[in-house]
mmCIF file of C-alpha atoms and ligand atoms in Angstrom:
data_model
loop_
_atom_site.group_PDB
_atom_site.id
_atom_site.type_symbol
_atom_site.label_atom_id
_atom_site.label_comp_id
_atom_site.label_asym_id
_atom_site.label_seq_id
_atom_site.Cartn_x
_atom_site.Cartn_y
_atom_site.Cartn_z
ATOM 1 C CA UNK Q 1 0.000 0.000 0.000
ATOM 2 C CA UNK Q 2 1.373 3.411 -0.710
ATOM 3 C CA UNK Q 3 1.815 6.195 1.557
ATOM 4 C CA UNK Q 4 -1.607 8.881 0.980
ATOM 5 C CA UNK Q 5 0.678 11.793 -0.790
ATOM 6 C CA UNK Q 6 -1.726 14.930 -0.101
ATOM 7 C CA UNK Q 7 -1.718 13.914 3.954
ATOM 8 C CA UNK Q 8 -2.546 17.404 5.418
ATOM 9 C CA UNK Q 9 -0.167 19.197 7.765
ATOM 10 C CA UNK Q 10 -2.815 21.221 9.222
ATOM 11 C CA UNK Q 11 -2.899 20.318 12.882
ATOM 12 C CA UNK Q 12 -6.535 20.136 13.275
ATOM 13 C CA UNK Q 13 -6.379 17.072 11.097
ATOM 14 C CA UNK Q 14 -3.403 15.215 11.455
ATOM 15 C CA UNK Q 15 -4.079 11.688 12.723
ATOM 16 C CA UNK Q 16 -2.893 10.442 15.873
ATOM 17 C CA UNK Q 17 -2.967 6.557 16.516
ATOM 18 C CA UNK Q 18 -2.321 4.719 19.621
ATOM 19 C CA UNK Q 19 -2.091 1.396 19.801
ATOM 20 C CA UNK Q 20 -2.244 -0.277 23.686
ATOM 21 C CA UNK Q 21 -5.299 2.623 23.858
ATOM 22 C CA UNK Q 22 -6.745 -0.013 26.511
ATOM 23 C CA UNK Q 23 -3.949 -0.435 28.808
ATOM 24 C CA UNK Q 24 -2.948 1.487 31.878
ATOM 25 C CA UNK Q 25 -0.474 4.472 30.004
ATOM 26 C CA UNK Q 26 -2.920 4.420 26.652
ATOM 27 C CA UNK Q 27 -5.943 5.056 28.075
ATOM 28 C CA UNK Q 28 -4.682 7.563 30.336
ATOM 29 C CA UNK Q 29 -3.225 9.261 27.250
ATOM 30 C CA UNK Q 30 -6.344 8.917 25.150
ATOM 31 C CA UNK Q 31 -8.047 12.118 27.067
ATOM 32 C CA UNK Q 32 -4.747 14.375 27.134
ATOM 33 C CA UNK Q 33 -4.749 13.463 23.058
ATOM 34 C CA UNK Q 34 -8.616 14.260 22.423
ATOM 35 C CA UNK Q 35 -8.170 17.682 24.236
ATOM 36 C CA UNK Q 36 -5.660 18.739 21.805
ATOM 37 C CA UNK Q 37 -5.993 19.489 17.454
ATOM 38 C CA UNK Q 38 -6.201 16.873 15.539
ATOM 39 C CA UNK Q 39 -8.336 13.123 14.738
ATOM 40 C CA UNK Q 40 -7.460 10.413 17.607
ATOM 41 C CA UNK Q 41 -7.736 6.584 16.284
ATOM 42 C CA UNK Q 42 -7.364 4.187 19.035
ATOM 43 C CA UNK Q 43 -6.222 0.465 17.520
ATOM 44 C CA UNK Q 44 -8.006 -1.978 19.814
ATOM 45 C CA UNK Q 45 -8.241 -6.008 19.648
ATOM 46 C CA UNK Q 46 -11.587 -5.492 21.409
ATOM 47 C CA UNK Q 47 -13.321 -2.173 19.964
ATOM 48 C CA UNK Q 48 -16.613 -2.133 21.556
ATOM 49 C CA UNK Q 49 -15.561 -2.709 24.743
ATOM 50 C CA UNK Q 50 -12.890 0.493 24.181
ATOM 51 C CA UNK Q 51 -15.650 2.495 22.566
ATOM 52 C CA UNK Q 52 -17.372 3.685 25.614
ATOM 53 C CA UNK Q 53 -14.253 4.747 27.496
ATOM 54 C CA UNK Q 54 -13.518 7.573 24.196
ATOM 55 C CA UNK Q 55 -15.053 10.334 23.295
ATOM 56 C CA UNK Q 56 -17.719 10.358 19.910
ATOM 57 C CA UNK Q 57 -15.499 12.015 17.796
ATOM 58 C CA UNK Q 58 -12.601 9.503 18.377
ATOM 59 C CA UNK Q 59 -11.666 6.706 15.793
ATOM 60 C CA UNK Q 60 -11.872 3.269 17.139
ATOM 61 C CA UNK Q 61 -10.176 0.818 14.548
ATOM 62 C CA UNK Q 62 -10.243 -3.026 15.297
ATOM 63 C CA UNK Q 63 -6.381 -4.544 14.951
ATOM 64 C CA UNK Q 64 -4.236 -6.866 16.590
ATOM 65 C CA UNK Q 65 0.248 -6.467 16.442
ATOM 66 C CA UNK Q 66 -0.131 -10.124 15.932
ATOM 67 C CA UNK Q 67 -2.423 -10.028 12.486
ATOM 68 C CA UNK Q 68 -0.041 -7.878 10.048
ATOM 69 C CA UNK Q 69 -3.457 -7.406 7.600
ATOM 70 C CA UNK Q 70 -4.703 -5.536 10.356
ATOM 71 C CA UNK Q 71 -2.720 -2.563 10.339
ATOM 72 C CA UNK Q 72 -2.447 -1.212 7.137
ATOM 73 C CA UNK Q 73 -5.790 0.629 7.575
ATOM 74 C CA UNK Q 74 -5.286 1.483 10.928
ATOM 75 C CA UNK Q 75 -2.111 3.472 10.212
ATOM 76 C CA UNK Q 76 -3.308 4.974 7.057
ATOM 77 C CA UNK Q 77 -3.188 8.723 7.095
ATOM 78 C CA UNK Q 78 -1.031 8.472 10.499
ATOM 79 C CA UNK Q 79 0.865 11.013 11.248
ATOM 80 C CA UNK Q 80 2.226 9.919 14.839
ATOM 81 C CA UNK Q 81 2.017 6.221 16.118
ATOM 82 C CA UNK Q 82 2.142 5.567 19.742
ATOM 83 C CA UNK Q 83 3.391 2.068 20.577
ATOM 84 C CA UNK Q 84 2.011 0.955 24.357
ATOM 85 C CA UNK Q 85 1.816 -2.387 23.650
ATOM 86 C CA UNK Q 86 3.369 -5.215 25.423
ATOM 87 C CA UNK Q 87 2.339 -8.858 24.978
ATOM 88 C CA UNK Q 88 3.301 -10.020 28.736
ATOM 89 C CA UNK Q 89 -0.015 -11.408 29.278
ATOM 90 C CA UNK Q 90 -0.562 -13.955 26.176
ATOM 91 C CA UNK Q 91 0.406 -17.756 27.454
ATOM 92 C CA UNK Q 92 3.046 -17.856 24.959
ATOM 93 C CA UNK Q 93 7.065 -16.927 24.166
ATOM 94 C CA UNK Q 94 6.309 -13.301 24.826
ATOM 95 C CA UNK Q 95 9.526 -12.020 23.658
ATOM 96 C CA UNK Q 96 8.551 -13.836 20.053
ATOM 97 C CA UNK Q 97 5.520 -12.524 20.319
ATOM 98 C CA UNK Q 98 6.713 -8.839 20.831
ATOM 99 C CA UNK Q 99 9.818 -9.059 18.134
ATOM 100 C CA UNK Q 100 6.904 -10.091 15.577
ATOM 101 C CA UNK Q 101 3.933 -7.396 16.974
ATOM 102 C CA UNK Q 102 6.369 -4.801 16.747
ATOM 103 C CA UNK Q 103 7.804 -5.826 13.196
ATOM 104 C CA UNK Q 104 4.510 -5.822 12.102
ATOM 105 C CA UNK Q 105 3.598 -2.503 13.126
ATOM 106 C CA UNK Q 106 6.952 -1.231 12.382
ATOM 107 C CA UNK Q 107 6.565 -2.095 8.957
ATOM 108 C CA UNK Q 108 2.498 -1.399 8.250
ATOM 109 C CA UNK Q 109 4.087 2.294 9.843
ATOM 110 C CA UNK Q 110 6.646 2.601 7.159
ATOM 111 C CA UNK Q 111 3.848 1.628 4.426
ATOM 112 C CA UNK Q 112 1.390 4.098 5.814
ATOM 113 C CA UNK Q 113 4.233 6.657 5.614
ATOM 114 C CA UNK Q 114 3.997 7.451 9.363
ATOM 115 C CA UNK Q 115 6.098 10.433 10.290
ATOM 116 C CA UNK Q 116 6.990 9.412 14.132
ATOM 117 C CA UNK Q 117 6.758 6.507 16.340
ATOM 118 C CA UNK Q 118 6.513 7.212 20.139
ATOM 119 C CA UNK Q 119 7.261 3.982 22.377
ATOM 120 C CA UNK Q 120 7.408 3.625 26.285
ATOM 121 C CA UNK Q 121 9.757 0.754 26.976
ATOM 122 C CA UNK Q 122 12.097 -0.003 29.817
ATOM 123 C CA UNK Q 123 15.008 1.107 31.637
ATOM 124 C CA UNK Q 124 17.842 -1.025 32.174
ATOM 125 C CA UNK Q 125 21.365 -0.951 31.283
ATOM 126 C CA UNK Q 126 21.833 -3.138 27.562
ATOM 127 C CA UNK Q 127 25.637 -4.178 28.306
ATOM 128 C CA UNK Q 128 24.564 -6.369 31.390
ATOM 129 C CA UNK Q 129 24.261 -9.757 31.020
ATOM 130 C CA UNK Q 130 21.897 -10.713 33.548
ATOM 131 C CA UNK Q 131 19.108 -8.277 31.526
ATOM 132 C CA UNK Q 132 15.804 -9.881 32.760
ATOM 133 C CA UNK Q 133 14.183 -10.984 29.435
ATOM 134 C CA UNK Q 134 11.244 -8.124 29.923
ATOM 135 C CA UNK Q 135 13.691 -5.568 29.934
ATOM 136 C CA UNK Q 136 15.392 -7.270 27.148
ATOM 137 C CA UNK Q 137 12.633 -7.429 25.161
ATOM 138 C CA UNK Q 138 11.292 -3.796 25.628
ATOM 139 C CA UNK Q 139 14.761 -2.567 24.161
ATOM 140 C CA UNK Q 140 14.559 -5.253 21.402
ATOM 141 C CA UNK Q 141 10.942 -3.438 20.801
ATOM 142 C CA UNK Q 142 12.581 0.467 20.575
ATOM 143 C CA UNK Q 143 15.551 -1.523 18.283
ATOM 144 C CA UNK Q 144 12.983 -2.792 15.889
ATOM 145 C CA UNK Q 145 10.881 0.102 15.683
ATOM 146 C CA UNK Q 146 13.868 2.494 15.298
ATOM 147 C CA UNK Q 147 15.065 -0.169 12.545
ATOM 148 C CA UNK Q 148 11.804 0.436 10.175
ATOM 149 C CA UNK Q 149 13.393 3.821 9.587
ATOM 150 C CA UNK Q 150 10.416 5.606 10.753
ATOM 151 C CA UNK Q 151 11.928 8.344 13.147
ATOM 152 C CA UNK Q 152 11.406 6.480 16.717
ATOM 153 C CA UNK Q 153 11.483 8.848 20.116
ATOM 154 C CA UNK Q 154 11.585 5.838 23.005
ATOM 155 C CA UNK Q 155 11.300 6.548 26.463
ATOM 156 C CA UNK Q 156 12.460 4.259 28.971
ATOM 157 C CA UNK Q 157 10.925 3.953 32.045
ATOM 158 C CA UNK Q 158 11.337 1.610 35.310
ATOM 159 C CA UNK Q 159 7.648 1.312 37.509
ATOM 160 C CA UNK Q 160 5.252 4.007 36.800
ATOM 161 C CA UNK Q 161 3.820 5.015 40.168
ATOM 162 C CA UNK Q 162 0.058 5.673 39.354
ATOM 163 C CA UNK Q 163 -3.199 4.126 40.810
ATOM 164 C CA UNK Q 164 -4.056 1.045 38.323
ATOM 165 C CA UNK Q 165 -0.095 0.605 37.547
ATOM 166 C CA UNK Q 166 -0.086 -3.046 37.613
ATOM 167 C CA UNK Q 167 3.695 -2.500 39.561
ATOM 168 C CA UNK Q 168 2.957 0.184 41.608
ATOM 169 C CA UNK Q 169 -0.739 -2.258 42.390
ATOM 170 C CA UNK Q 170 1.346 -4.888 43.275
ATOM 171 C CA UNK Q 171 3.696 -2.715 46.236
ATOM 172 C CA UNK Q 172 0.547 -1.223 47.360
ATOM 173 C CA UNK Q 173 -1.005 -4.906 48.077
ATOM 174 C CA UNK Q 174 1.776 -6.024 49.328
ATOM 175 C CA UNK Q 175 2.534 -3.241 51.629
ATOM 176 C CA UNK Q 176 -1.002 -3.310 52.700
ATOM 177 C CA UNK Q 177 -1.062 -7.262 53.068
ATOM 178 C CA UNK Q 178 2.182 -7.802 55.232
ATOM 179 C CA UNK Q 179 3.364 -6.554 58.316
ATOM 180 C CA UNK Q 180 6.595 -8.120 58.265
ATOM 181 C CA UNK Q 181 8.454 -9.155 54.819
ATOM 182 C CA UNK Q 182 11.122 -11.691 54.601
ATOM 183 C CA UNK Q 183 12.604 -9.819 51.735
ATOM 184 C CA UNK Q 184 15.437 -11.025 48.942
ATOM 185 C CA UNK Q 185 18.289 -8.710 48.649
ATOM 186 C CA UNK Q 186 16.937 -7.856 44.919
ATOM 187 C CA UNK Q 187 14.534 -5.607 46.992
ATOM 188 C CA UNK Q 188 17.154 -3.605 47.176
ATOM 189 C CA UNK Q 189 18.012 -3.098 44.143
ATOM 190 C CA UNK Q 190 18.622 0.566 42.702
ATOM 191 C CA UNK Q 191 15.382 1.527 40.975
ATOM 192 C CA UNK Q 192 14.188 4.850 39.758
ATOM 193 C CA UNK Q 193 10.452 4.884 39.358
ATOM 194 C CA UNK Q 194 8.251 8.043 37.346
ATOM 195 C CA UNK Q 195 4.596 9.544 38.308
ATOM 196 C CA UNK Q 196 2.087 8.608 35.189
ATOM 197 C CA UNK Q 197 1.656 12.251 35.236
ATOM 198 C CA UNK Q 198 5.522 13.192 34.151
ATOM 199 C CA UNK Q 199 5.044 9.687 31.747
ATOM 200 C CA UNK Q 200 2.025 11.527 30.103
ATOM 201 C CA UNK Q 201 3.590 14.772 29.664
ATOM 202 C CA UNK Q 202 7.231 13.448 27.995
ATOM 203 C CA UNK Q 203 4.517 11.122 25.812
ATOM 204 C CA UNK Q 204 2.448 14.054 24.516
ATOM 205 C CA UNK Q 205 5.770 16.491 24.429
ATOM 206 C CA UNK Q 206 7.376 13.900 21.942
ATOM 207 C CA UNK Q 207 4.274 14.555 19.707
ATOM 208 C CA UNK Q 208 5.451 18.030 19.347
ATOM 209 C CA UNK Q 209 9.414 17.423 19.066
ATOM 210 C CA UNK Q 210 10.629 18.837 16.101
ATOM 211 C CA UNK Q 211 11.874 16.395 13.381
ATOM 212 C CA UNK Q 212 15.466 15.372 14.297
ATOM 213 C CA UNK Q 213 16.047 11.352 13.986
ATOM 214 C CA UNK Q 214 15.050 8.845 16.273
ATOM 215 C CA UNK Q 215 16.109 9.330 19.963
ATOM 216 C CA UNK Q 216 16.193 7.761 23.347
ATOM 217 C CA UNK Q 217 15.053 9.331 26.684
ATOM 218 C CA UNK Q 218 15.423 7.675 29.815
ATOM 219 C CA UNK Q 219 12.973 9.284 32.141
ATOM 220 C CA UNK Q 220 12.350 9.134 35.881
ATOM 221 C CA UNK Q 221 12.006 10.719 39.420
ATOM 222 C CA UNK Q 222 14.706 13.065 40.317
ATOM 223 C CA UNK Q 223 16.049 10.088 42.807
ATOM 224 C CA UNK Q 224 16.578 6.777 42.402
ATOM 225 C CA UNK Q 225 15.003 4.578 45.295
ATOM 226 C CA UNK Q 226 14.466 0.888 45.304
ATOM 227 C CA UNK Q 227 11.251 -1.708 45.452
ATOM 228 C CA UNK Q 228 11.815 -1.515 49.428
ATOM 229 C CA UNK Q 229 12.159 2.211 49.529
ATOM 230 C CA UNK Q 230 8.884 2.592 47.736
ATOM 231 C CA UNK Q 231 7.162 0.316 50.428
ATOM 232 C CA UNK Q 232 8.599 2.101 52.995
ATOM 233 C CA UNK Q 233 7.593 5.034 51.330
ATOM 234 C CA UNK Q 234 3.863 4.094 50.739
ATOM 235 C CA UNK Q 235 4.015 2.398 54.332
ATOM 236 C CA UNK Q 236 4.723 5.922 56.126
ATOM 237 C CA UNK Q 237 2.509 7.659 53.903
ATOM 238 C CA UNK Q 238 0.077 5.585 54.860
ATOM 239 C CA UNK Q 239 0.118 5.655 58.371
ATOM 240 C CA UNK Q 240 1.705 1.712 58.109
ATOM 241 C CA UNK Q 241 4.479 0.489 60.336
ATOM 242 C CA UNK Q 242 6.106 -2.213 58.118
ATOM 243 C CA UNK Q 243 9.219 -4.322 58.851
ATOM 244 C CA UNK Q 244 11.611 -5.373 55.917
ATOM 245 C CA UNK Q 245 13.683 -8.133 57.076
ATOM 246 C CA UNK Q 246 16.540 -8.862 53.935
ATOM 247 C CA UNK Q 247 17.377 -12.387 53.446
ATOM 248 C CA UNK Q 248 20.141 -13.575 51.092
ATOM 249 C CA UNK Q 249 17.424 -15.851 48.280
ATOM 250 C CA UNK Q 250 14.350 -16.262 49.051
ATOM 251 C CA UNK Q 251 12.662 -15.375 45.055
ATOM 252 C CA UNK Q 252 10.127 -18.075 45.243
ATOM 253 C CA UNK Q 253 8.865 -17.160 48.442
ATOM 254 C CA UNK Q 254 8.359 -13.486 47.719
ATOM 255 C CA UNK Q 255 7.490 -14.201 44.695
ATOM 256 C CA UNK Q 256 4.932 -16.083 45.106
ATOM 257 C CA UNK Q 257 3.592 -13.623 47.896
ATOM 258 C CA UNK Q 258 3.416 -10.616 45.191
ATOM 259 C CA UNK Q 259 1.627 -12.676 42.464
ATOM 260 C CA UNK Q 260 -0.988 -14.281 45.070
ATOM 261 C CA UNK Q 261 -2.169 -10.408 44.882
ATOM 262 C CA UNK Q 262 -2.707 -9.867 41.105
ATOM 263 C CA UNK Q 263 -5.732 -11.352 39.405
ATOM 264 C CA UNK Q 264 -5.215 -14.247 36.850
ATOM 265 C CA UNK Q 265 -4.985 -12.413 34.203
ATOM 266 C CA UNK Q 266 -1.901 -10.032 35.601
ATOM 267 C CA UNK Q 267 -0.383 -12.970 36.863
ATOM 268 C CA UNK Q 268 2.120 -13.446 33.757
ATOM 269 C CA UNK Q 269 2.973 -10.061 33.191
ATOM 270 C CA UNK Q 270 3.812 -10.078 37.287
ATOM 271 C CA UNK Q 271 5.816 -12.993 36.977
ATOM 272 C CA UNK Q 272 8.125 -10.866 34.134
ATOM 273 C CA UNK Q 273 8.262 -8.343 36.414
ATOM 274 C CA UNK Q 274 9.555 -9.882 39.405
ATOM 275 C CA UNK Q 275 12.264 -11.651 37.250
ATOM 276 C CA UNK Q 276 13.175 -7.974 36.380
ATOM 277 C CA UNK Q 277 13.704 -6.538 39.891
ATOM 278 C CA UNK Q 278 17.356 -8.006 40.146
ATOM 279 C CA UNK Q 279 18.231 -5.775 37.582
ATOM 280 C CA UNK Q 280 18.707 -1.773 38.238
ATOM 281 C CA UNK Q 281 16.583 0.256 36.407
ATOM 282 C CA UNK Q 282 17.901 4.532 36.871
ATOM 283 C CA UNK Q 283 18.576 7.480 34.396
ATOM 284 C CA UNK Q 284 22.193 6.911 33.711
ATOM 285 C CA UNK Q 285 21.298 9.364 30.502
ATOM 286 C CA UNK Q 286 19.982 12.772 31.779
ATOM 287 C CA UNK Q 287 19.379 14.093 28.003
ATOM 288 C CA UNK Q 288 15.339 14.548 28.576
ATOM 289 C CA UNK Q 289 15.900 17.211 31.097
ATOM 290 C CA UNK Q 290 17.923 18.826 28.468
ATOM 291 C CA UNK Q 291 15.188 18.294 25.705
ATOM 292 C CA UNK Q 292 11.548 18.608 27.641
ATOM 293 C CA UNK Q 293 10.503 21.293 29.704
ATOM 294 C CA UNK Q 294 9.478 18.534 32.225
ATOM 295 C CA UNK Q 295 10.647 18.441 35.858
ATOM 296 C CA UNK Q 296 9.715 15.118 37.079
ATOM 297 C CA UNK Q 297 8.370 15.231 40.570
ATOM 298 C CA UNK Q 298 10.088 13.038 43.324
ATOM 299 C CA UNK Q 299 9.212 9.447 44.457
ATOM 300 C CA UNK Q 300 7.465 11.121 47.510
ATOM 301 C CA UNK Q 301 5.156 13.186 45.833
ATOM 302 C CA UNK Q 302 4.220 10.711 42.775
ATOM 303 C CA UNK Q 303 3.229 8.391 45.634
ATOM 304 C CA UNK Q 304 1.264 10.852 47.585
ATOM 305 C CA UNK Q 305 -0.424 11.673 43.951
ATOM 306 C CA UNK Q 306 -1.367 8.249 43.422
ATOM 307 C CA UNK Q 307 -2.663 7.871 46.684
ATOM 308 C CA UNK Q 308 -4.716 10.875 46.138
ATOM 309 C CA UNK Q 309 -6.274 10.195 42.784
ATOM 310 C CA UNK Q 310 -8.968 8.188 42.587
ATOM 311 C CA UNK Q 311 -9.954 7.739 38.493
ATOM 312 C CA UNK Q 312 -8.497 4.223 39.220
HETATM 313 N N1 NAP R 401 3.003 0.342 33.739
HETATM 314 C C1 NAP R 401 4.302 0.446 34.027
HETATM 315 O O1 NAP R 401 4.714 0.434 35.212
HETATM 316 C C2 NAP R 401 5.302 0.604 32.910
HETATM 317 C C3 NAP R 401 6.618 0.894 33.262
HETATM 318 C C4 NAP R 401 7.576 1.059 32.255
HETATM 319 C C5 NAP R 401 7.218 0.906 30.928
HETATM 320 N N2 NAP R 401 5.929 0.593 30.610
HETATM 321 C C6 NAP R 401 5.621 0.388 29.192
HETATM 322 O O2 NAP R 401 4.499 1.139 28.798
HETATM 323 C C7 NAP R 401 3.798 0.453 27.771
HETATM 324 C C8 NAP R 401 2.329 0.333 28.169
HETATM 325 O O3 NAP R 401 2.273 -0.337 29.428
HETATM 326 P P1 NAP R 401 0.931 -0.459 30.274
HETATM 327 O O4 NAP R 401 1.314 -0.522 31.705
HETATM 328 O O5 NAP R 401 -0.053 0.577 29.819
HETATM 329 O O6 NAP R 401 0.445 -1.898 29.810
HETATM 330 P P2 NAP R 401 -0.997 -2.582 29.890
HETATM 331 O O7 NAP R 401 -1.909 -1.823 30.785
HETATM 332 O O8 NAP R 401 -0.776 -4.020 30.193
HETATM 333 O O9 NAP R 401 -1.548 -2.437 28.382
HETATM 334 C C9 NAP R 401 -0.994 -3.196 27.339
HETATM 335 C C10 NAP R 401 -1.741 -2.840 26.066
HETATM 336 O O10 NAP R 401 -1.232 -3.660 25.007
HETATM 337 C C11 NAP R 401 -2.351 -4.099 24.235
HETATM 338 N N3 NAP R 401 -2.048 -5.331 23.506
HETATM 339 C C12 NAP R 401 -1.618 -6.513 23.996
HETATM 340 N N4 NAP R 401 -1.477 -7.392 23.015
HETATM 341 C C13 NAP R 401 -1.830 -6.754 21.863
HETATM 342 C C14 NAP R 401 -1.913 -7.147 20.505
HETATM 343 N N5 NAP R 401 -1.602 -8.391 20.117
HETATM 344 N N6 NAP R 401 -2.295 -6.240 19.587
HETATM 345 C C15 NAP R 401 -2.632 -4.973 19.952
HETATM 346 N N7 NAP R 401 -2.591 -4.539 21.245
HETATM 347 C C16 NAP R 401 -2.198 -5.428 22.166
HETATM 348 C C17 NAP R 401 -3.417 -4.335 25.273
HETATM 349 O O11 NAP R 401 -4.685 -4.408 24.630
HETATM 350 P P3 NAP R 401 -5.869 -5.428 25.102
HETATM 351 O O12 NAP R 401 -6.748 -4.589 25.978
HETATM 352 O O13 NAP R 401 -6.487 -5.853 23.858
HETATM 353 O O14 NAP R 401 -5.200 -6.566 25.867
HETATM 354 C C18 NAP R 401 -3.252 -3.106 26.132
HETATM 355 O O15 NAP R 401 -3.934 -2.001 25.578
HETATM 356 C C19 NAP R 401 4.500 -0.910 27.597
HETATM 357 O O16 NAP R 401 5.392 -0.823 26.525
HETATM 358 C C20 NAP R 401 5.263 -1.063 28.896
HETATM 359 O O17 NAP R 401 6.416 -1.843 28.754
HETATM 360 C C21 NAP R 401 4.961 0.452 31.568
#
């Protein structure tokens, strides 16, 4: 399929697509989007139960990253693609499945002559061995979309602290659950998490970038803090006296403690999760405060936030 030649440039028209419109970031973006110029398109595996959640005047297109036919229509006319798609939850080899999703939409992009490509991936530092294979995979995602040739802004992220983050859900329970935690040294490990707020604004800033190649933003709280500082952190704010105790290995236990909270369906992407908390996840690469306007609030407040806000 060719690329439409006469797409317009006038902002009031310009399509915006997002793809992962249902998930946690997507359909948290999907308001900020419709309040500014332009035609949304959400690209949903289940439209009519998205359709409700958007407003009238919003474009819901059925498609699945796994069904290349799909796509082509969905991107047509696209001027920006947002990627928020991960395929943690399917039963199968979810870093397969991801390579091929994002090839597919990678290349239905470069068909549809799609000018940018914003993903939300994952920190994590690509020279260590030990990657977890979610991290892995979310930079194999930004490698592959970058690789299409469409110009690719990626932001990597650790946790997003937000009420309905399926990580940030999973300290709360836990926090709430346990008095006393018999906790694996990996609990320590450096992490440096980012409000959903600061996540939305860098998402909807990239929209606006001006054209210069793809790029890579690492993105988080000013601080870097770790899985038991947030529960400590949520703990006090909460009025909670909690006890860490650290034990040398004790994964299965713990484990199996923070995925007895999550609901069946969650329970995969948990699991890939948890394997990924042995690796540190913090801004080595401070180039977004360079870039963005954005001054990401601290670990503190984006837990206070999402403590406060109650849209679920
Ligand atoms: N939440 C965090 O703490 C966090 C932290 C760092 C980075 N990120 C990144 O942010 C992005 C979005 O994460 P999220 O937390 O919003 O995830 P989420 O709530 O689990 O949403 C995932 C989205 O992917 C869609 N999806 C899954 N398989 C698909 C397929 N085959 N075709 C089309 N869409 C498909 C889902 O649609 P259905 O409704 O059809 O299943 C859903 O909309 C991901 O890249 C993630 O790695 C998230």
């Amino acid at each position: 399929m060719q690329p439409e030649p006469n797409r317009s440039e006038d902002p009031n028209t310009a399509v915006t697509l997002v793809a992962g419109a249902s998930g946690y970031v997507g359909g948290r973006l999907i308001p900020l989007l419709e309040a500014q110029p332009g035609v949304v398109r959400c690209l949903a595996r289940n439209p009519d139960k998205l359709r409700p959640h958007v407003r009238a005047t919003t474009e819901v297109v059925p498609g699945d990253v796994l069904t290349p036919h799909s796509l082509d229509g969905a991107l047509q006319g696209v001027r920006t693609a947002y990627y928020l798609v991960h395929l943690m939850s399917g039963p199968g080899d979810f870093e397969k499945d991801d390579r091929e999703g994002a090839t597919n939409f990678a290349r239905a992009a470069t068909r549809a002559g799609v000018r940018r490509i914003i993903y939300l991936g994952g920190l994590g530092d690509d020279a260590d061995p030990d990657l977890s294979p979610h991290l892995r995979s979310r930079h194999e995602v930004g490698d592959i979309l970058r690789a299409s040739g469409v110009e690719t802004v990626e932001f990597r992220a650790s946790l997003v602290i937000g009420t309905g983050s399926l990580s940030f859900d999973l300290v709360k329970k836990l926090t709430d659950r346990l008095p006393v935690m018999l906790c694996p040294r990996w609990l320590n490990t450096p992490t440096q998490p980012v409000a959903v707020d600061d996540v939305l604004a860098y998402l909807l800033a990239a929209k606006d970038l001006p054209p210069g190649g793809s790029r890579t933003f690492e993105i988080g709280c000013p601080e870097a803090t770790s899985y038991g500082g947030m529960i400590r952190e949520y703990a006090r704010q909460t009025g909670r006296r909690r006890w860490l105790i650290s034990v040398p290995v004790l994964t299965p236990y713990l484990s199996g403690l923070w995925l007895a909270l999550v609901t069946p369906a969650a329970f995969e992407v948990g699991r890939h999760l948890i394997e990924g908390l042995k690796n540190p996840t913090v801004v080595r690469d401070k180039a977004a405060l360079d870039v963005f306007p954005i001054r990401p609030m601290s670990v503190r407040a984006a837990i206070q936030k999402a403590l406060g806000d109650t849209t679920g």
